[in-house]
Amino acid sequence: MPKNLWDNGALASDADLLDQCVYGSRLLGIDTSLVLHGGGNTSIKDGYCDITGRIIDAIYIKGSGGDLKSIERSGFAVLPIERLLDLLKLENLSDTDMMRELSAARFDHSMPPPSVEALMHAFIPFRAVLHSHADAILALTNNPNGRLLVQEVLGDSVVVVPYVKPGFDLAREVLSCWKERASQSTKALVLLNHGLFTFAESMVEAYTNHIEIVSKAESFLTSKVRVSTAINPRPIANGSKSEMIAQLRNKISLIAGKSMILSRECGSRIMSFIERSDLERVASQGPLTPDHVIRTKRLPLIGTDVEAFAREYTEYFERNAARSKSSLQMLDPAPRILLIPDLGMFSVGSSVAGASICRDIYLHTAEVIATCEDSLGGWRALDEESIFDVEYWELEQAKLQRSDDKKRLVGQVAVVTGAASGIGRACALELMSQGAAIIAVDKSHEVCSVSDDLNWYGVVSDVTNKESLDFAISSGVDQFGGVDIAVLAAGIFGQSEMVAGVSADNLNSVRDVNTDSVLELMAKLHPLLKQSPTYGRVVIVGSKNVRAPGVGAVVYSTSKAATVQIARIAALEWAQDRIRVNVVHPDAVFDTGLWTEELIATRAKNYNISEQEYRSRNLMKVEIRAEHVGLLVAEMCGPAFFATTGAQISIDGGNERTI
Ligand code: ZN
């Protein structure tokens, strides 16, 4: 049940009308049962002082595609009301003309382009207007008897408007419904298959009306919902599950024409939806509100036949594009939601953010469909044509393009070991800054708090423990759908021992981490890397010691040398899969866990030089930091190295023993 969260104390004493609007918008935006990812819009009418000092009646309306939960004053466009009302007097206005006129009408062109629903906001004769796509309202409207149900539950203070595509035509429709049916007691508009508008003379009242109406709808639903018998979650498929997910991601990416992220959801609520015997029927109708189509596509794929989905999508496009006056370009035909019995729901996006928006939307969709089907006499989505028209509406597509992430590794997934500190951390952060999603593995709990970015999945795992490594990889694949890149950076130095004094314990513990775990992990990752739509890449962090060993470092040097052999052999064996395996040899990178200030001081003293000189003790006299290694490793995973495998690249400032 939504709560009325309005607190006058949260507003500054000098808060103006726009501040109040920002506050009300955010309260609406933080409740995901009301508004999801860029959905909904709000406005406030107030004077605007132009450069001559004249005060003009204006509307402050949310910019198109902005997110209500984090909106600022600058997220609103300001337009003269009179101009918008003039536009509404036209008989016809194309989308392109409407957006051009709305953009041109802004008082300042640095403001965002206004919401496509601006004309409707302008005409509603109240100062404050709030619009959401509340689940509870959609549960009432997306029903064979939607209109009656809304009127029965919400009463006469609500005017019901039939579905019309947002924009000029909808504003005109609302205008005529308003003239016909609005009265003194009208508090809200419910747009069938779309959402709710509330309004009042103040933002607090408009917000309170919004919460009251949604609460009324929710109480009704709660009274109707039958308690379904709990189902026992089915056992999840075993070890080959990750490989199957990676294979699915590969197919989807090939159909989408770019690397995609697949994110798995298998909570009990969505599992019980997927287990429905009527899933095929109820999930094959359409989205909750047309707005969602640009994220989720019209229908989910039930099962795993991605090719069949693409064929059907192409037919759907051809069927509907024939009605269009202009020539349309088909979007990629890959699914965005998959419902797979036994495995769960997968959301698909060209980025982690995209996939998670899809996930949120479909989780809400599944809940509403289940409520309608089980308790309200059935679920009815909009017809195919209306959904298609919104999907291929240039204004909706423009929203998506604005949010597109153009970084070069976006949609790709990298496993990085030793990711909590030093070189591993630097590699992981650099790959992430270039767009990759990271499965960050480390035995330190700090790996979870390195970043709170959606692209960072920190998992605590000891690389020498097979079960924990299995968990790290399979849970990472659940998060992102596969693995394209592996950077194996976890390593330890162990005790400094001479050849004549090597202890078995030291030898075994260093080899466990530096060599055996690498072999183990490579074997686990191979089937996943093979499914990478961008071809797998592995970078192993070696050491200068491989080519230029030092006295007292026999344990460390042999472990790293053996690891280099693993890399070289994998390069030979995996070339047929186009998986590149390369090695980077850093030296004297002092901001890593292997070095402490004391150790640097002792070494400098041994050589009789200053600490600074010791830090840059190489031919070029440069100091090398972990972030430099990160840059090199990210580059080795990029297109410049597409034909390089089995290579060993130094990053050491030049060393006469290895040149
Ligand atoms: Zn809307």
XYZ file of C-alpha atoms and ligand atoms in Angstrom:
660
model
C 0.000 0.000 0.000
C 1.594 3.351 -0.925
C 2.211 5.653 2.015
C 1.713 9.375 2.069
C 5.314 10.475 2.657
C 4.799 14.216 2.365
C 6.611 16.014 5.169
C 6.487 19.817 5.190
C 9.576 19.779 7.387
C 11.588 18.299 4.526
C 11.041 21.455 2.476
C 13.129 24.570 3.003
C 11.182 27.459 4.535
C 11.655 29.482 1.330
C 10.715 26.599 -0.993
C 8.908 27.952 -4.055
C 6.315 26.137 -6.149
C 8.958 24.438 -8.296
C 10.780 23.188 -5.175
C 7.496 21.702 -4.000
C 7.023 20.109 -7.400
C 10.535 18.599 -7.280
C 9.774 17.214 -3.821
C 6.394 15.743 -4.854
C 7.942 14.281 -8.020
C 10.624 12.517 -6.034
C 8.106 11.078 -3.580
C 6.211 9.650 -6.530
C 9.431 8.437 -8.181
C 10.801 6.477 -5.235
C 7.732 4.248 -5.057
C 8.226 1.542 -7.698
C 4.579 0.497 -7.484
C 3.752 3.941 -8.911
C 6.524 4.756 -11.336
C 9.328 2.741 -12.965
C 12.500 4.043 -14.621
C 11.724 7.260 -16.412
C 7.964 6.674 -16.354
C 5.389 9.216 -15.176
C 5.580 12.981 -15.271
C 4.708 16.007 -13.206
C 4.178 19.726 -13.626
C 3.471 22.939 -11.778
C 2.053 26.190 -13.117
C 3.693 29.376 -11.920
C 4.891 32.725 -13.228
C 8.150 32.932 -15.197
C 10.102 36.178 -15.098
C 11.627 36.827 -18.519
C 14.667 38.986 -19.273
C 12.558 42.168 -19.464
C 11.154 41.525 -16.000
C 7.735 40.598 -17.301
C 5.956 37.760 -15.464
C 4.446 35.235 -17.860
C 1.985 32.437 -16.987
C 4.083 29.338 -17.409
C 4.136 25.591 -16.904
C 7.164 23.826 -15.434
C 6.990 20.302 -16.874
C 9.270 17.299 -16.438
C 11.774 16.840 -19.266
C 11.149 13.833 -21.515
C 12.712 10.586 -20.246
C 13.952 12.141 -16.969
C 13.747 10.051 -13.813
C 11.280 11.331 -11.203
C 13.057 9.812 -8.211
C 16.178 11.906 -8.727
C 14.789 14.906 -10.591
C 16.205 18.395 -9.901
C 14.850 21.844 -10.742
C 16.913 21.706 -13.932
C 15.016 18.551 -14.972
C 11.979 20.714 -15.789
C 11.296 22.625 -19.000
C 9.441 25.937 -18.693
C 6.952 26.962 -21.373
C 4.290 29.688 -21.731
C 0.849 28.186 -21.086
C -0.828 30.376 -23.652
C 1.279 28.936 -26.462
C 0.417 25.352 -25.451
C -3.286 26.124 -25.290
C -3.044 27.660 -28.776
C -1.516 24.435 -30.086
C -4.347 22.443 -28.555
C -6.832 24.388 -30.656
C -5.403 22.833 -33.828
C -7.398 19.996 -35.380
C -4.281 17.983 -36.185
C -0.643 18.118 -35.193
C 1.930 15.475 -36.091
C 4.319 14.168 -33.440
C 7.270 15.785 -35.127
C 5.504 19.136 -35.377
C 4.323 18.903 -31.777
C 7.804 18.174 -30.423
C 9.314 20.918 -32.561
C 6.726 23.426 -31.316
C 7.143 22.328 -27.688
C 10.914 22.541 -27.912
C 10.746 25.921 -29.599
C 8.343 27.241 -26.952
C 10.812 26.679 -24.086
C 11.962 29.919 -22.487
C 15.514 28.656 -22.492
C 16.880 26.135 -24.946
C 19.293 24.686 -22.429
C 16.237 23.188 -20.695
C 15.432 19.538 -21.493
C 12.869 18.793 -24.214
C 9.474 18.726 -22.463
C 7.479 15.550 -21.824
C 5.280 14.395 -24.709
C 2.350 14.787 -22.346
C 3.007 18.538 -21.881
C -0.145 19.666 -23.717
C -2.352 17.648 -21.406
C -0.652 19.057 -18.324
C -1.082 22.582 -19.687
C -4.768 22.199 -20.262
C -5.693 20.577 -16.897
C -7.063 23.608 -15.035
C -5.134 23.063 -11.802
C -1.769 24.331 -10.699
C -0.184 20.981 -9.745
C -0.443 17.802 -11.852
C 1.015 14.345 -11.148
C 0.969 11.382 -13.510
C 1.989 7.773 -12.761
C 1.566 4.302 -14.204
C 0.560 2.798 -10.837
C 0.347 -1.022 -10.798
C -2.927 -1.006 -8.875
C -4.582 1.318 -11.398
C -3.338 -0.759 -14.334
C -4.672 -3.910 -12.651
C -8.102 -2.280 -12.817
C -7.834 -0.890 -16.331
C -6.168 -3.860 -18.081
C -9.268 -5.922 -17.727
C -12.117 -6.930 -20.039
C -14.362 -4.670 -17.913
C -11.751 -2.024 -17.194
C -13.943 1.045 -17.464
C -16.694 -0.345 -15.215
C -14.222 -1.646 -12.703
C -12.452 1.719 -12.395
C -15.702 3.557 -11.950
C -16.991 1.011 -9.432
C -13.836 1.055 -7.331
C -12.786 4.686 -7.593
C -16.163 6.378 -7.826
C -17.386 9.512 -9.572
C -14.496 11.770 -8.651
C -12.526 10.030 -11.406
C -12.995 10.647 -15.130
C -12.165 7.591 -17.263
C -10.482 8.227 -20.620
C -10.260 5.528 -23.324
C -6.820 4.480 -24.546
C -5.241 6.872 -27.041
C -1.532 7.014 -27.881
C 0.189 9.738 -25.796
C 0.811 13.052 -27.517
C -1.474 15.502 -29.285
C -4.369 13.069 -29.892
C -4.450 12.015 -26.253
C -4.439 15.640 -25.098
C -7.407 16.329 -27.406
C -9.236 13.233 -26.148
C -8.705 14.239 -22.532
C -9.907 17.729 -23.336
C -13.161 16.434 -24.774
C -13.709 13.936 -21.903
C -13.055 16.749 -19.478
C -15.607 19.048 -21.095
C -18.181 16.281 -21.117
C -17.698 14.707 -17.718
C -15.570 16.722 -15.327
C -17.305 18.344 -12.380
C -16.453 20.268 -9.232
C -15.647 16.997 -7.505
C -13.248 15.658 -10.185
C -9.983 14.701 -8.524
C -8.361 12.471 -11.090
C -8.258 11.063 -14.593
C -7.723 7.380 -15.218
C -6.412 6.640 -18.703
C -7.294 3.076 -19.662
C -4.248 0.832 -20.200
C -2.033 3.790 -19.341
C -2.196 5.320 -15.876
C -3.419 7.955 -13.438
C -3.433 11.768 -13.360
C -4.219 13.698 -10.186
C -4.275 17.466 -9.805
C -5.006 20.198 -7.292
C -4.169 23.789 -6.507
C -1.131 22.706 -4.490
C 1.440 19.950 -4.961
C 0.735 18.482 -1.529
C -2.965 18.102 -2.361
C -2.299 16.613 -5.808
C 0.127 14.158 -4.194
C -2.318 13.284 -1.396
C -5.060 12.651 -3.973
C -2.678 10.408 -5.883
C -1.852 8.290 -2.850
C -5.510 8.129 -1.771
C -6.728 6.936 -5.149
C -3.984 4.328 -5.547
C -4.643 3.141 -1.968
C -8.325 2.763 -2.754
C -7.465 0.626 -5.788
C -5.018 -1.424 -3.734
C -7.469 -2.072 -0.892
C -9.949 -3.307 -3.447
C -7.349 -5.626 -4.983
C -6.276 -6.928 -1.577
C -9.878 -7.740 -0.731
C -10.178 -9.698 -3.967
C -6.856 -11.483 -4.153
C -7.159 -15.147 -3.383
C -4.292 -16.543 -1.436
C -2.599 -18.883 -3.858
C -1.179 -22.127 -2.589
C 2.529 -21.775 -2.083
C 4.554 -23.796 -4.501
C 7.838 -25.359 -3.656
C 10.549 -23.841 -5.768
C 11.708 -26.467 -8.248
C 15.308 -27.580 -7.891
C 17.524 -25.474 -10.086
C 19.396 -27.216 -12.889
C 22.911 -28.325 -11.989
C 26.442 -27.444 -13.103
C 25.762 -27.162 -16.829
C 23.329 -24.312 -16.090
C 25.929 -21.561 -16.511
C 27.012 -22.954 -19.847
C 23.428 -23.092 -21.026
C 22.864 -19.469 -19.966
C 26.026 -18.392 -21.771
C 24.859 -20.213 -24.893
C 21.515 -18.450 -24.713
C 23.263 -15.111 -24.327
C 25.413 -15.866 -27.344
C 22.360 -16.551 -29.527
C 20.534 -13.463 -28.257
C 23.578 -11.272 -28.847
C 24.011 -12.554 -32.398
C 20.355 -11.798 -33.149
C 20.572 -8.390 -31.455
C 23.758 -7.581 -33.377
C 25.602 -6.602 -30.211
C 26.828 -8.042 -26.960
C 23.928 -8.292 -24.509
C 23.645 -8.742 -20.747
C 21.339 -11.467 -19.413
C 20.254 -11.258 -15.831
C 18.541 -14.111 -14.004
C 15.737 -13.792 -11.474
C 14.421 -16.859 -9.677
C 12.661 -15.544 -6.578
C 9.615 -17.494 -5.453
C 7.087 -14.961 -6.779
C 8.337 -14.916 -10.349
C 8.871 -18.693 -10.228
C 5.240 -19.195 -9.268
C 4.240 -17.018 -12.235
C 6.421 -19.057 -14.581
C 4.946 -22.275 -13.202
C 1.380 -21.226 -14.087
C -0.373 -23.730 -16.294
C -1.867 -20.855 -18.309
C 1.456 -18.999 -18.691
C 1.408 -19.170 -22.474
C -1.998 -17.501 -22.640
C -1.562 -14.826 -19.987
C 1.992 -13.824 -20.934
C 1.250 -13.601 -24.650
C -0.886 -10.472 -24.646
C 1.267 -7.423 -24.124
C 2.791 -5.023 -21.608
C 1.140 -3.283 -18.652
C 1.331 0.124 -20.230
C 2.508 0.896 -23.774
C 5.453 2.887 -22.396
C 7.064 -0.387 -21.320
C 7.265 -1.807 -24.815
C 10.497 -0.005 -25.662
C 12.185 -1.816 -22.775
C 10.559 -5.257 -22.669
C 9.265 -5.637 -26.239
C 5.602 -6.547 -26.600
C 5.904 -10.166 -25.508
C 8.324 -12.273 -23.488
C 9.876 -15.428 -24.893
C 8.535 -18.475 -23.095
C 11.259 -21.105 -23.259
C 14.579 -20.830 -25.060
C 13.796 -20.834 -28.773
C 15.363 -17.478 -29.544
C 15.313 -18.026 -33.301
C 11.562 -18.668 -33.294
C 11.062 -15.496 -31.244
C 13.063 -13.500 -33.782
C 11.022 -14.942 -36.652
C 7.758 -14.088 -34.946
C 8.983 -10.606 -34.090
C 9.920 -10.036 -37.733
C 6.436 -11.130 -38.811
C 4.872 -8.823 -36.214
C 6.965 -5.960 -37.560
C 6.070 -6.652 -41.175
C 2.384 -7.026 -40.342
C 2.225 -3.680 -38.603
C 4.783 -1.649 -40.526
C 2.562 -2.066 -43.571
C 0.080 0.347 -41.912
C 2.667 3.066 -41.427
C 2.800 6.063 -43.744
C 6.566 6.440 -43.340
C 9.082 3.681 -43.889
C 10.133 2.074 -40.602
C 13.407 0.404 -39.722
C 12.939 -2.818 -37.761
C 14.532 -2.859 -34.301
C 16.608 -5.887 -33.425
C 14.308 -8.914 -33.063
C 15.923 -10.372 -29.928
C 13.762 -10.963 -26.842
C 14.142 -8.795 -23.737
C 12.371 -11.095 -21.276
C 12.626 -14.874 -21.186
C 10.452 -17.036 -18.964
C 12.043 -20.458 -18.662
C 10.425 -23.169 -16.570
C 12.891 -24.556 -13.982
C 15.439 -21.788 -14.600
C 13.576 -18.558 -13.966
C 13.154 -15.220 -15.655
C 15.967 -13.628 -17.673
C 15.969 -9.959 -18.480
C 18.038 -8.788 -21.409
C 19.620 -5.415 -22.104
C 22.498 -3.908 -24.020
C 23.818 -2.881 -20.597
C 23.346 -4.020 -17.009
C 21.181 -0.948 -16.404
C 19.015 -1.822 -19.421
C 18.577 -5.420 -18.251
C 17.698 -4.325 -14.734
C 15.066 -1.858 -15.989
C 13.537 -4.728 -17.974
C 13.608 -6.946 -14.904
C 11.865 -4.383 -12.696
C 9.182 -3.746 -15.286
C 8.435 -7.417 -15.848
C 8.344 -8.282 -12.156
C 5.596 -5.675 -11.775
C 3.898 -6.905 -14.954
C 3.812 -10.507 -13.716
C 2.276 -9.436 -10.396
C -0.456 -7.411 -12.063
C -1.260 -10.147 -14.606
C -1.527 -12.724 -11.813
C -3.816 -10.472 -9.762
C -6.074 -9.759 -12.740
C -6.259 -13.376 -13.829
C -6.773 -14.876 -10.409
C -9.027 -12.308 -8.795
C -10.463 -9.776 -11.218
C -12.009 -11.831 -13.976
C -9.094 -11.731 -16.397
C -6.204 -9.763 -17.801
C -6.529 -7.829 -21.030
C -3.640 -5.924 -22.584
C -3.929 -3.394 -25.379
C -4.230 -4.639 -28.931
C -1.119 -5.391 -30.974
C -1.518 -2.369 -33.263
C -1.607 0.153 -30.418
C 1.471 -1.381 -28.799
C 3.335 -1.421 -32.094
C 2.526 2.239 -32.688
C 4.173 3.182 -29.389
C 7.138 0.840 -29.936
C 7.883 2.449 -33.290
C 6.992 5.963 -32.196
C 10.052 8.078 -32.880
C 9.598 9.978 -29.605
C 9.847 6.761 -27.567
C 12.871 5.558 -29.509
C 14.551 8.914 -28.936
C 14.231 8.296 -25.171
C 16.114 5.014 -25.533
C 18.850 6.527 -27.661
C 19.428 9.277 -25.120
C 20.059 6.651 -22.456
C 22.241 4.394 -24.633
C 25.678 3.678 -23.221
C 28.280 4.078 -25.963
C 31.361 2.818 -24.057
C 33.395 0.279 -25.968
C 33.055 -2.658 -23.582
C 29.386 -2.116 -22.771
C 27.428 -5.371 -22.779
C 30.577 -7.400 -22.059
C 31.369 -9.304 -18.884
C 34.770 -9.672 -17.223
C 35.791 -11.981 -14.395
C 38.642 -10.471 -12.406
C 40.355 -12.318 -9.567
C 42.175 -10.504 -6.812
C 39.776 -7.644 -7.478
C 39.709 -6.161 -3.966
C 43.115 -4.513 -4.178
C 46.210 -3.704 -6.211
C 46.510 -4.726 -9.850
C 43.316 -6.831 -9.855
C 41.271 -3.952 -8.517
C 42.813 -1.498 -10.982
C 42.131 -3.842 -13.929
C 38.533 -4.373 -12.795
C 37.893 -0.643 -12.346
C 39.432 0.215 -15.725
C 37.383 -2.466 -17.523
C 34.274 -1.172 -15.763
C 35.043 2.416 -16.730
C 35.093 1.198 -20.338
C 31.590 -0.241 -19.879
C 32.191 -3.889 -18.876
C 30.201 -5.630 -16.148
C 32.568 -7.111 -13.583
C 32.396 -10.385 -11.672
C 34.897 -9.274 -9.067
C 36.369 -12.190 -7.120
C 38.508 -11.916 -4.023
C 38.842 -13.679 -0.717
C 38.620 -10.333 1.036
C 35.150 -9.007 1.896
C 36.330 -5.629 0.673
C 35.638 -6.814 -2.859
C 31.950 -6.179 -2.248
C 32.425 -2.541 -1.351
C 34.914 -1.449 -4.038
C 32.064 0.031 -6.066
C 28.300 0.352 -5.750
C 27.884 0.560 -9.519
C 25.321 -1.849 -11.019
C 28.145 -3.181 -13.172
C 30.078 -4.407 -10.153
C 29.228 -7.822 -8.734
C 31.633 -8.473 -5.864
C 31.811 -12.082 -4.711
C 33.909 -13.348 -1.834
C 35.731 -16.484 -2.909
C 39.029 -18.163 -2.210
C 40.446 -19.122 -5.613
C 42.053 -22.217 -4.091
C 38.680 -23.589 -3.011
C 36.890 -25.328 -5.889
C 33.367 -25.070 -4.489
C 33.685 -21.427 -3.668
C 35.117 -20.724 -7.118
C 32.218 -22.611 -8.690
C 29.795 -20.469 -6.741
C 31.584 -17.260 -7.756
C 31.434 -18.087 -11.451
C 27.907 -19.485 -11.580
C 26.439 -16.661 -9.494
C 28.313 -14.188 -11.720
C 26.788 -15.804 -14.811
C 23.363 -15.506 -13.155
C 23.997 -11.790 -12.774
C 25.265 -11.003 -16.258
C 24.736 -14.032 -18.530
C 28.251 -15.188 -19.374
C 31.936 -14.326 -19.468
C 33.830 -12.553 -22.264
C 36.992 -11.525 -20.464
C 39.018 -13.105 -17.661
C 41.770 -11.231 -15.874
C 43.549 -13.550 -13.471
C 45.367 -11.316 -11.052
C 45.059 -13.067 -7.686
C 48.557 -13.851 -6.501
C 50.822 -14.077 -3.463
C 54.576 -13.760 -3.036
C 55.014 -16.200 -0.156
C 58.162 -16.454 1.951
C 61.466 -15.404 0.442
C 63.492 -18.621 0.388
C 66.738 -19.789 -1.247
C 66.804 -22.896 -3.458
C 68.649 -24.805 -0.759
C 66.121 -23.874 1.901
C 62.716 -24.250 0.250
C 59.932 -25.442 2.506
C 57.143 -27.608 1.163
C 54.459 -25.532 2.884
C 55.597 -22.316 1.273
C 55.923 -23.964 -2.126
C 52.473 -25.541 -1.959
C 50.629 -22.493 -0.707
C 52.176 -20.207 -3.343
C 51.542 -22.704 -6.150
C 47.976 -23.222 -4.949
C 47.188 -19.562 -5.549
C 49.527 -18.569 -8.365
C 49.403 -21.693 -10.528
C 46.869 -24.385 -9.635
C 43.959 -22.002 -9.141
C 44.725 -20.428 -12.523
C 44.575 -23.825 -14.206
C 41.390 -24.693 -12.353
C 39.748 -21.403 -13.264
C 40.834 -21.559 -16.897
C 39.245 -25.007 -17.184
C 36.013 -23.709 -15.652
C 35.947 -20.603 -17.817
C 36.707 -22.229 -21.155
C 33.144 -23.350 -21.974
C 31.887 -19.870 -21.035
C 34.561 -17.973 -22.982
C 33.752 -20.168 -25.974
C 30.213 -18.769 -25.909
C 31.333 -15.147 -25.845
C 29.651 -13.241 -28.673
C 32.747 -11.036 -28.899
C 35.272 -13.911 -28.586
C 36.873 -14.699 -25.262
C 39.947 -12.927 -23.954
C 42.165 -13.941 -21.071
C 44.910 -11.842 -19.549
C 47.086 -13.455 -16.921
C 49.104 -11.281 -14.630
C 52.633 -12.725 -14.699
C 55.746 -11.084 -13.333
C 59.135 -9.744 -14.426
C 60.489 -12.634 -12.379
C 59.572 -15.074 -15.138
C 62.204 -13.609 -17.454
C 64.476 -12.053 -14.867
C 64.268 -14.017 -11.648
C 65.852 -12.778 -8.457
C 67.771 -14.401 -5.659
C 65.504 -15.746 -2.919
C 62.430 -15.805 -5.152
C 62.499 -19.391 -6.344
C 59.036 -20.213 -5.024
C 57.312 -17.153 -6.479
C 59.242 -17.206 -9.774
C 58.599 -20.866 -10.532
C 54.916 -20.529 -9.737
C 54.602 -17.596 -12.150
C 56.730 -19.334 -14.812
C 54.436 -22.373 -14.641
C 51.424 -20.084 -15.009
C 52.929 -18.536 -18.113
C 53.224 -22.044 -19.566
C 49.529 -22.593 -18.829
C 48.739 -19.391 -20.724
C 50.905 -20.371 -23.706
C 49.374 -23.825 -23.958
C 45.842 -22.421 -23.600
C 46.691 -19.967 -26.395
C 47.578 -22.947 -28.587
C 44.578 -25.024 -27.602
C 41.954 -22.260 -27.663
C 42.995 -20.450 -30.832
C 40.431 -22.538 -32.721
C 37.737 -20.938 -30.539
C 39.264 -17.496 -31.223
C 39.946 -17.094 -27.508
C 43.040 -14.950 -26.972
C 45.283 -15.703 -24.029
C 47.997 -13.210 -23.224
C 50.252 -12.417 -20.313
C 51.211 -9.095 -18.821
C 54.454 -8.836 -16.855
C 54.368 -5.924 -14.452
C 57.360 -5.015 -12.355
C 57.818 -2.761 -9.383
C 54.162 -1.790 -9.049
C 54.319 -0.652 -5.468
C 50.682 0.196 -4.759
C 49.724 -3.477 -4.404
C 49.257 -5.842 -1.480
C 52.717 -7.371 -2.118
C 54.477 -4.192 -1.012
C 54.512 -2.195 2.197
C 56.189 1.150 2.945
C 58.658 -0.662 5.229
C 59.592 -3.181 2.560
C 60.217 -0.386 0.051
C 62.365 1.456 2.619
C 64.410 -1.678 3.383
C 64.969 -2.451 -0.292
C 65.964 1.133 -1.043
C 68.448 0.980 1.790
C 69.885 -2.307 0.493
C 70.583 -0.624 -2.851
C 71.762 2.533 -1.122
C 69.310 4.739 -2.987
C 66.339 6.876 -1.965
C 62.832 5.389 -1.798
C 61.804 7.574 -4.730
C 64.732 6.288 -6.785
C 63.806 2.740 -5.818
C 60.225 3.280 -6.967
C 61.423 4.271 -10.438
C 64.401 1.929 -10.681
C 64.043 1.122 -14.381
C 65.565 2.245 -17.668
C 62.994 4.957 -18.301
C 62.948 6.064 -14.640
C 59.158 6.011 -14.497
C 56.995 5.038 -11.582
C 54.444 2.383 -12.496
C 51.159 2.232 -10.632
C 48.443 -0.421 -10.621
C 46.185 1.842 -12.687
C 48.777 1.801 -15.511
C 48.609 -1.993 -15.553
C 44.797 -1.682 -15.591
C 44.971 0.524 -18.692
C 47.265 -1.928 -20.496
C 45.146 -4.950 -19.582
C 41.930 -3.229 -20.731
C 43.660 -2.384 -23.999
C 44.703 -6.036 -24.394
C 40.998 -6.930 -24.116
C 40.073 -4.385 -26.788
C 40.111 -4.439 -30.594
C 43.795 -3.451 -30.956
C 44.774 -6.934 -29.789
C 42.176 -8.852 -31.807
C 44.846 -10.950 -33.545
C 47.296 -11.320 -30.668
C 47.490 -14.461 -28.572
C 50.250 -16.154 -26.595
C 52.020 -12.809 -26.170
C 53.873 -11.650 -23.066
C 53.922 -7.900 -22.592
C 56.062 -6.141 -20.019
C 55.068 -3.066 -18.114
C 58.190 -2.285 -16.136
C 59.670 0.959 -17.443
C 62.307 -1.035 -19.395
C 64.611 -3.586 -17.858
C 67.995 -4.457 -19.322
C 67.657 -8.050 -18.192
C 64.499 -8.612 -20.178
C 64.932 -6.396 -23.232
Zn 2.177 8.065 -19.155
